[in-house]
PDB file of C-alpha atoms in Angstrom:
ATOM      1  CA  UNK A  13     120.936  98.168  97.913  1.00  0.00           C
ATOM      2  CA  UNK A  14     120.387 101.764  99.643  1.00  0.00           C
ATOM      3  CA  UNK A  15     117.893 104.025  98.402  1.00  0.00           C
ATOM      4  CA  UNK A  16     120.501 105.901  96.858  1.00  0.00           C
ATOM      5  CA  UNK A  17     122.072 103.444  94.667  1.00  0.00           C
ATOM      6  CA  UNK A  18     118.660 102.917  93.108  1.00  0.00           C
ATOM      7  CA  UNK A  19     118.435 106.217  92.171  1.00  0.00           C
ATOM      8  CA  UNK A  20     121.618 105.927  90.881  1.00  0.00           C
ATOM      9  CA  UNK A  21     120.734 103.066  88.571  1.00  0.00           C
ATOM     10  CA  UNK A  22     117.212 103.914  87.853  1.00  0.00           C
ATOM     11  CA  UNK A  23     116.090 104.707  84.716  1.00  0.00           C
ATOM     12  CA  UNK A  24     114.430 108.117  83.163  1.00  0.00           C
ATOM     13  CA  UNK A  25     110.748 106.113  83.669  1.00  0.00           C
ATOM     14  CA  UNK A  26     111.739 105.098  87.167  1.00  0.00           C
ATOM     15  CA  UNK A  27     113.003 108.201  88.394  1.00  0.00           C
ATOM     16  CA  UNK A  28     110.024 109.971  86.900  1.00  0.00           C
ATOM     17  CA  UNK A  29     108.142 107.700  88.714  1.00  0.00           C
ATOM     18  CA  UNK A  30     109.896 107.520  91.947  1.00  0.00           C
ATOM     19  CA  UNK A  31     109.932 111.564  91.680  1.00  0.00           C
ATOM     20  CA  UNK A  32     105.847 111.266  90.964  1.00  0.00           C
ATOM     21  CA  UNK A  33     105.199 109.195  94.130  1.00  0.00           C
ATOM     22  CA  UNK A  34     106.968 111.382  96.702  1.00  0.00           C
ATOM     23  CA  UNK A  35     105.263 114.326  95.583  1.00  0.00           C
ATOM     24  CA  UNK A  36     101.806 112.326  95.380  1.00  0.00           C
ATOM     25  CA  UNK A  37     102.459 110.965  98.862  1.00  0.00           C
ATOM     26  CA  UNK A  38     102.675 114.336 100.235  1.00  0.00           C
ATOM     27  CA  UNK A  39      99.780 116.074  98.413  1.00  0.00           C
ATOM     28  CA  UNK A  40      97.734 116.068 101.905  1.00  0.00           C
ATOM     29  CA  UNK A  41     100.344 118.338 102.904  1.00  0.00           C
ATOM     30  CA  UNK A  42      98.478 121.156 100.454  1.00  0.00           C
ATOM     31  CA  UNK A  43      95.205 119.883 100.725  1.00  0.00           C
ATOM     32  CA  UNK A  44      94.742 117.926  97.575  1.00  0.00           C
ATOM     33  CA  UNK A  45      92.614 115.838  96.363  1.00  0.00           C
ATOM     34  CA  UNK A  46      93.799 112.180  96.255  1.00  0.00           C
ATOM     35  CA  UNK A  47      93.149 112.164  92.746  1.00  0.00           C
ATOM     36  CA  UNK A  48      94.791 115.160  91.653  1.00  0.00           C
ATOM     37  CA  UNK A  49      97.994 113.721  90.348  1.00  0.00           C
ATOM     38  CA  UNK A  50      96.384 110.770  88.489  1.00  0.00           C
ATOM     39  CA  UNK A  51      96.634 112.413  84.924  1.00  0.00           C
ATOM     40  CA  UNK A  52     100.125 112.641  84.960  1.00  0.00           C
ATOM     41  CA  UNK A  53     100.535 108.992  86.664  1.00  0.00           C
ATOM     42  CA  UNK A  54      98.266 108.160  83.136  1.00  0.00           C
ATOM     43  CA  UNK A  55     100.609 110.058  81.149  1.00  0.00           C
ATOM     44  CA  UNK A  56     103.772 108.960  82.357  1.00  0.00           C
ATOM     45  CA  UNK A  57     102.338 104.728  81.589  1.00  0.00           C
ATOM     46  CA  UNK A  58     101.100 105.790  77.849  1.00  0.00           C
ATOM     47  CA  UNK A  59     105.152 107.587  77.749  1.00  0.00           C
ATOM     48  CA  UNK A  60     103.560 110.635  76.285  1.00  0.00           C
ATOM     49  CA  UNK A  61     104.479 114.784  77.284  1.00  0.00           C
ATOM     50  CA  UNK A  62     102.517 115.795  80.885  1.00  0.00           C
ATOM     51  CA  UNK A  63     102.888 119.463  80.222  1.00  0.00           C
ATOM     52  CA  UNK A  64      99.051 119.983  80.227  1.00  0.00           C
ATOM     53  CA  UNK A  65      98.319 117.188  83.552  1.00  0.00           C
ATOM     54  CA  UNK A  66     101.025 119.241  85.086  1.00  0.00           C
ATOM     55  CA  UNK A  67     100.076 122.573  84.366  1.00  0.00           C
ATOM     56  CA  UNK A  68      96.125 121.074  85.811  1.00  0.00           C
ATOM     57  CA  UNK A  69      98.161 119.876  88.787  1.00  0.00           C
ATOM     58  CA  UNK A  70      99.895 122.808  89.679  1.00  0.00           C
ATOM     59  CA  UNK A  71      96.560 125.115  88.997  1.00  0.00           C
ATOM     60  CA  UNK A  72      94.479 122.508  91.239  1.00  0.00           C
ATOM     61  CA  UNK A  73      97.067 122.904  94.432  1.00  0.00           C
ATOM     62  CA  UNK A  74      96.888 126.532  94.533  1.00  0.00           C
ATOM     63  CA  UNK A  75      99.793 129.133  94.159  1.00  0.00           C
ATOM     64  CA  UNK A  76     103.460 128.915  93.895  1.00  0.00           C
ATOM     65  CA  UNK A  77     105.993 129.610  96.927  1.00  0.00           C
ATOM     66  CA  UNK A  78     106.147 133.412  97.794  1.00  0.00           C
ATOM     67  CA  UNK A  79     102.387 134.009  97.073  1.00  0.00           C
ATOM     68  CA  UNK A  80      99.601 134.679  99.807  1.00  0.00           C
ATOM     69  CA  UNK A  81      97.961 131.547  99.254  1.00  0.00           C
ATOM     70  CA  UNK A  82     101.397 129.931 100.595  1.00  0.00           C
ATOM     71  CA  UNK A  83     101.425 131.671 103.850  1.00  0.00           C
ATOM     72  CA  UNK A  84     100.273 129.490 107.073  1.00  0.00           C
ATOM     73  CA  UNK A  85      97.257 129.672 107.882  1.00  0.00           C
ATOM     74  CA  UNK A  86      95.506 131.446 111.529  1.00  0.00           C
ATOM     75  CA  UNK A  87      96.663 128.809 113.813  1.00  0.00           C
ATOM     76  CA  UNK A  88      98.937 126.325 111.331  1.00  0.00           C
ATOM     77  CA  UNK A  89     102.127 125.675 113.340  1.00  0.00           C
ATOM     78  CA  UNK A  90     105.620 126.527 111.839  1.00  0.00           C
ATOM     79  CA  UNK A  91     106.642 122.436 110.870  1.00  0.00           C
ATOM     80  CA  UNK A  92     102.909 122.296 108.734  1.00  0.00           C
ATOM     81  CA  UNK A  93     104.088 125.009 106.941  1.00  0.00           C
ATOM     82  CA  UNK A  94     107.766 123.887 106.318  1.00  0.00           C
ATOM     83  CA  UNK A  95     105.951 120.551 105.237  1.00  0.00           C
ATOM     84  CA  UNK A  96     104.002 122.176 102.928  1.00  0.00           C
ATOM     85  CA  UNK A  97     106.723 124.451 101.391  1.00  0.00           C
ATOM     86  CA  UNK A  98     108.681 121.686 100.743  1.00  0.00           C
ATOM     87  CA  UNK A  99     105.719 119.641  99.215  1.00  0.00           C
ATOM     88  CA  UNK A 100     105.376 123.070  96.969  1.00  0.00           C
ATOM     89  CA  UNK A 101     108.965 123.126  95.849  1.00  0.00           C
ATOM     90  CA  UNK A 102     108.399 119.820  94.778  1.00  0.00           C
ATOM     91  CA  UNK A 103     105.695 120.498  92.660  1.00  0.00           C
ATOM     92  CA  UNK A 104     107.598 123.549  91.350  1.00  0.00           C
ATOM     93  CA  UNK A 105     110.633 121.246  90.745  1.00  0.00           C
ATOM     94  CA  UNK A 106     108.048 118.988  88.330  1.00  0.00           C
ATOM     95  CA  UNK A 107     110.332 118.888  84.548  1.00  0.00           C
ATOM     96  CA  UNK A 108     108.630 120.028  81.560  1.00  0.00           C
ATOM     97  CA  UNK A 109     108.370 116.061  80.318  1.00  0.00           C
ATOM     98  CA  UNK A 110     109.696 112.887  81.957  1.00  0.00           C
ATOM     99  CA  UNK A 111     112.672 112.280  80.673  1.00  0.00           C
ATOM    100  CA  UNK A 112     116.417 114.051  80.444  1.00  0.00           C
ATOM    101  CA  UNK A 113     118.937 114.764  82.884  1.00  0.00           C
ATOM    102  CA  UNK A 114     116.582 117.450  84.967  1.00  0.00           C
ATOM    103  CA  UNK A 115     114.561 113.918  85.731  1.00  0.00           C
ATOM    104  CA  UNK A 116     117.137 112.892  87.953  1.00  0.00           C
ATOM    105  CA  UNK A 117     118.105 115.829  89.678  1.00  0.00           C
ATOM    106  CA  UNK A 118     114.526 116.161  90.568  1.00  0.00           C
ATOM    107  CA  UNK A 119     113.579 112.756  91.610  1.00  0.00           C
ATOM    108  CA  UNK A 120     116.748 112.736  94.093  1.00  0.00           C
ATOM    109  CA  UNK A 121     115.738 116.099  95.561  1.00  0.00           C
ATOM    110  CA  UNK A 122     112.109 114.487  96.132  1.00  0.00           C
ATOM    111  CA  UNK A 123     113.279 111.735  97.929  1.00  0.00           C
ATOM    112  CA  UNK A 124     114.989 113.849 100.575  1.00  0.00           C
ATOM    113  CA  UNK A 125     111.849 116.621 100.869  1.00  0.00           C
ATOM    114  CA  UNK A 126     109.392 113.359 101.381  1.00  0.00           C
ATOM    115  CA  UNK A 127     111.405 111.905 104.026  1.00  0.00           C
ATOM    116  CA  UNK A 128     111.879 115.597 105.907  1.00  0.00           C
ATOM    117  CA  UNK A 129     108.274 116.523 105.159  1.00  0.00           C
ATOM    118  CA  UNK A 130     107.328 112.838 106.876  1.00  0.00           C
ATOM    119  CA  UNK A 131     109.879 114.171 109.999  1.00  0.00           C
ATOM    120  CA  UNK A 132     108.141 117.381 110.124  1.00  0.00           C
ATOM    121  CA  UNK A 133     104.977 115.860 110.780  1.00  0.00           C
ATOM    122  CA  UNK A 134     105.866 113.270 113.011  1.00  0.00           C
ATOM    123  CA  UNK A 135     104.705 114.076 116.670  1.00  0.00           C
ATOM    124  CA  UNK A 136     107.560 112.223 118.031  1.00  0.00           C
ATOM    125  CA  UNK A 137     110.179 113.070 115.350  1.00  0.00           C
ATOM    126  CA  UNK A 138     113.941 112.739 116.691  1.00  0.00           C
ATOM    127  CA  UNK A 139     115.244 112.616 113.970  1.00  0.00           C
ATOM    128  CA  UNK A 140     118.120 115.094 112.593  1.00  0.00           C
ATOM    129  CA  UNK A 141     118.566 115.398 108.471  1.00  0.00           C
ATOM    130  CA  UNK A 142     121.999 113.591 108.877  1.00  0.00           C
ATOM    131  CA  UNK A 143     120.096 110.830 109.977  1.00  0.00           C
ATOM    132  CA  UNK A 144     117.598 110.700 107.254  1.00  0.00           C
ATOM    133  CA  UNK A 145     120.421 111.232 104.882  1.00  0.00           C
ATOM    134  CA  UNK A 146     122.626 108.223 106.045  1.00  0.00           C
ATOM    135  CA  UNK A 147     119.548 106.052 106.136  1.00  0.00           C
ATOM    136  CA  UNK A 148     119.189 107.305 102.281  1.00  0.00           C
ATOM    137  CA  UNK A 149     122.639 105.638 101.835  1.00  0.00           C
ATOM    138  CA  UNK A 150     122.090 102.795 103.662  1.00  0.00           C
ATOM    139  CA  UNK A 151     124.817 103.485 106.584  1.00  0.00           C
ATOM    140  CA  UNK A 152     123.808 100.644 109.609  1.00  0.00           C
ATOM    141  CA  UNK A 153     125.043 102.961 112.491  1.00  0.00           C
ATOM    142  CA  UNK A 154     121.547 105.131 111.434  1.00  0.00           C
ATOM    143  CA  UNK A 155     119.795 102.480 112.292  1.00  0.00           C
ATOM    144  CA  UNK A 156     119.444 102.957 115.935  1.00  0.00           C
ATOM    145  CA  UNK A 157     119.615 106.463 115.330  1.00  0.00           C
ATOM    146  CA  UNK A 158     116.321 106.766 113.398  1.00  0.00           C
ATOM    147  CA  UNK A 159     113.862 106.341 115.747  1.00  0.00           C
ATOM    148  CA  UNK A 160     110.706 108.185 113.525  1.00  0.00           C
ATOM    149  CA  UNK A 161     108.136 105.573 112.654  1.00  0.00           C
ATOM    150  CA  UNK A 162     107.178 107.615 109.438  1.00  0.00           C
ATOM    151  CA  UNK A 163     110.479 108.535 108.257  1.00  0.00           C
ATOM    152  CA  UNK A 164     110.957 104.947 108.525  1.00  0.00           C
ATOM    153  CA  UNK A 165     107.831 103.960 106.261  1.00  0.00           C
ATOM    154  CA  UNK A 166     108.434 106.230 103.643  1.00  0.00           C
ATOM    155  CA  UNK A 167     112.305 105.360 103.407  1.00  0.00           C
ATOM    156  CA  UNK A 168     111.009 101.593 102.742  1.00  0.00           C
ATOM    157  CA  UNK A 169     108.365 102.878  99.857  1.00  0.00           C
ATOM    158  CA  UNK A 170     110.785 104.816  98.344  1.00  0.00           C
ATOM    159  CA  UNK A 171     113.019 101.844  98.422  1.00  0.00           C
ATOM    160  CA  UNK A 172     110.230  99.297  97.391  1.00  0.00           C
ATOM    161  CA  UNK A 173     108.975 101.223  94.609  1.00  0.00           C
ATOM    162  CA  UNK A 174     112.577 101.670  93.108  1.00  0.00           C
ATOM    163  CA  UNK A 175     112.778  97.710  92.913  1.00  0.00           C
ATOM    164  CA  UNK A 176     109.427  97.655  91.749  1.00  0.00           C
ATOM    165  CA  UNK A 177     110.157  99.876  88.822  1.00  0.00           C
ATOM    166  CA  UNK A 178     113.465  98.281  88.117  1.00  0.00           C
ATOM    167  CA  UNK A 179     111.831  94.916  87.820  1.00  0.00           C
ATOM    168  CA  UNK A 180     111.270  94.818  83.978  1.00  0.00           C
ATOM    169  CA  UNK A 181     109.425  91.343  84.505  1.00  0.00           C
ATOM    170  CA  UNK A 182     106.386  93.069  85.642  1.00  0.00           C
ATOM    171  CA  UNK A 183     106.253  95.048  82.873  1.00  0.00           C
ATOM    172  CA  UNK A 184     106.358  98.910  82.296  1.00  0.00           C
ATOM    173  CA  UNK A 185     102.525 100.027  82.648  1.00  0.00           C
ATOM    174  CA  UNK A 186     102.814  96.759  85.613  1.00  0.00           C
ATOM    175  CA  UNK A 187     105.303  98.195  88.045  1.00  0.00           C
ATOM    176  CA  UNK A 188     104.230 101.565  87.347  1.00  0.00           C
ATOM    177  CA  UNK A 189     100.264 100.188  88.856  1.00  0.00           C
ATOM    178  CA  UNK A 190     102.091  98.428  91.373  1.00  0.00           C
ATOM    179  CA  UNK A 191     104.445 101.563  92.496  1.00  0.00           C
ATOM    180  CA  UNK A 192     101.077 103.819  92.697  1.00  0.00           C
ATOM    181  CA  UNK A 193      99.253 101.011  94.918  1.00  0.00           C
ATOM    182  CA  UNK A 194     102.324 101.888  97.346  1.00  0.00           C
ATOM    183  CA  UNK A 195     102.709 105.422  97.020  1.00  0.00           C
ATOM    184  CA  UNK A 196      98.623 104.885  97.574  1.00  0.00           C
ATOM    185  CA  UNK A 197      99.115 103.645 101.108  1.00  0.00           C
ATOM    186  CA  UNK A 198     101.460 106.056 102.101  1.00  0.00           C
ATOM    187  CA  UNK A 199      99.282 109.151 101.002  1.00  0.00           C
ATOM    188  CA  UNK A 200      96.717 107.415 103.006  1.00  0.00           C
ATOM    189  CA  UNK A 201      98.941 107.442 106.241  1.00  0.00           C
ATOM    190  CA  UNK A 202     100.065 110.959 105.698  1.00  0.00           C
ATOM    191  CA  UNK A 203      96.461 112.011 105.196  1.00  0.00           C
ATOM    192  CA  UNK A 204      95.332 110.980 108.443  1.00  0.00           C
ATOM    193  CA  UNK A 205      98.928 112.422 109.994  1.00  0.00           C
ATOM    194  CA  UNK A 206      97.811 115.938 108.832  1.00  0.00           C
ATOM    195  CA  UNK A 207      94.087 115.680 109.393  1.00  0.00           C
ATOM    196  CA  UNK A 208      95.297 114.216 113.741  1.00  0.00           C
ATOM    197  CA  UNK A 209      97.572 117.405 113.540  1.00  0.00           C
ATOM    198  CA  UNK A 210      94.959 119.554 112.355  1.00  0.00           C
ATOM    199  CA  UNK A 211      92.084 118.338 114.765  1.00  0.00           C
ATOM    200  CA  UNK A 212      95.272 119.389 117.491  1.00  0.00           C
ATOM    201  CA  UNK A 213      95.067 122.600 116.484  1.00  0.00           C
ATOM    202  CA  UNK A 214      91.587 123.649 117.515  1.00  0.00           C
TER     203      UNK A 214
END
């Protein structure tokens, strides 16, 4: 099934979720701390509102899009700082609570601004957005036509933690531990992405 189907059939807890780990995976992006997101990961397994996590969240990863803190920094190069604006818009796009129909719309628009925030930073990126979008509906002739090794790892977690989630014989708080063990591997990767491009920078 392609990554967009899932979406598609997902539920309000797995989109939330789904949403929740693209924007988690790319909190190196802003500088964040790994932990910075865990409250509203805890929030969304007890099913309670993540107003106030959020509202921590947002305050902990710094200004919203069109302030100073947003502009690149001496020596940032131009696709760090479209990575990063995306990651922001993200956490802009965060709904009020994790449910309703603005759940959906928002975990759909994450999936696409992971995968072009994992093209951005990909040294050897060659890889248009109509490719990344026909591998997000799982069209074979983008197979040979996706030739980013990240773009290609974070498709597959998106895709894995959608299954995950719509497994309901793992349980609710279950694939929710098991979807942030994934989305924990690829914040790991994309941590040491940002810190090789920042080291190639001075």
């Amino acid at each position: 099934m392609s990554l967009v189907e899932l979406i598609a059939q997902a539920d309000d807890r797995g989109l939330a979720a789904s949403g929740l780990a693209c924007l988690d995976r790319c909190v190196p992006v802003l500088g964040g701390d790994d932990d910075v997101l865990r409250p509203l990961w805890a929030r969304l397994a007890e099913g309670g509102d993540w107003r106030g996590p959020l509202a921590e969240a947002r305050s902990a990863l710094g200004a919203a899009p069109g302030d100073a803190a947003t502009a690149p920094a001496p020596g940032a190069s131009t696709t760090s700082h479209e990575a990063a604006t995306l990651t922001r818009r993200m956490l802009d796009a965060v709904p009020a609570g994790p449910s309703g129909a603005e759940v959906r719309e928002w975990a759909d628009g994450c999936s696409v601004a992971a995968l072009q925030v994992h093209r951005l930073l990909d040294t050897a990126h060659a890889d248009g957005t109509r490719s990344v979008a026909a591998r997000r509906e799982g069209r074979t002739d983008a197979v040979s036509t996706l030739t980013s090794p990240l773009v290609a790892a974070e498709l597959r977690r998106q895709v894995r933690i959608l299954e995950l989630l719509a497994n309901k014989g793992a349980g609710p708080v279950g694939g929710l531990r098991q979807a942030l063990d994934v989305s924990m591997e690829g914040r790991r990767v994309l941590r040491a992405v940002v810190s090789r491009r920042a080291r190639g920078h001075h």
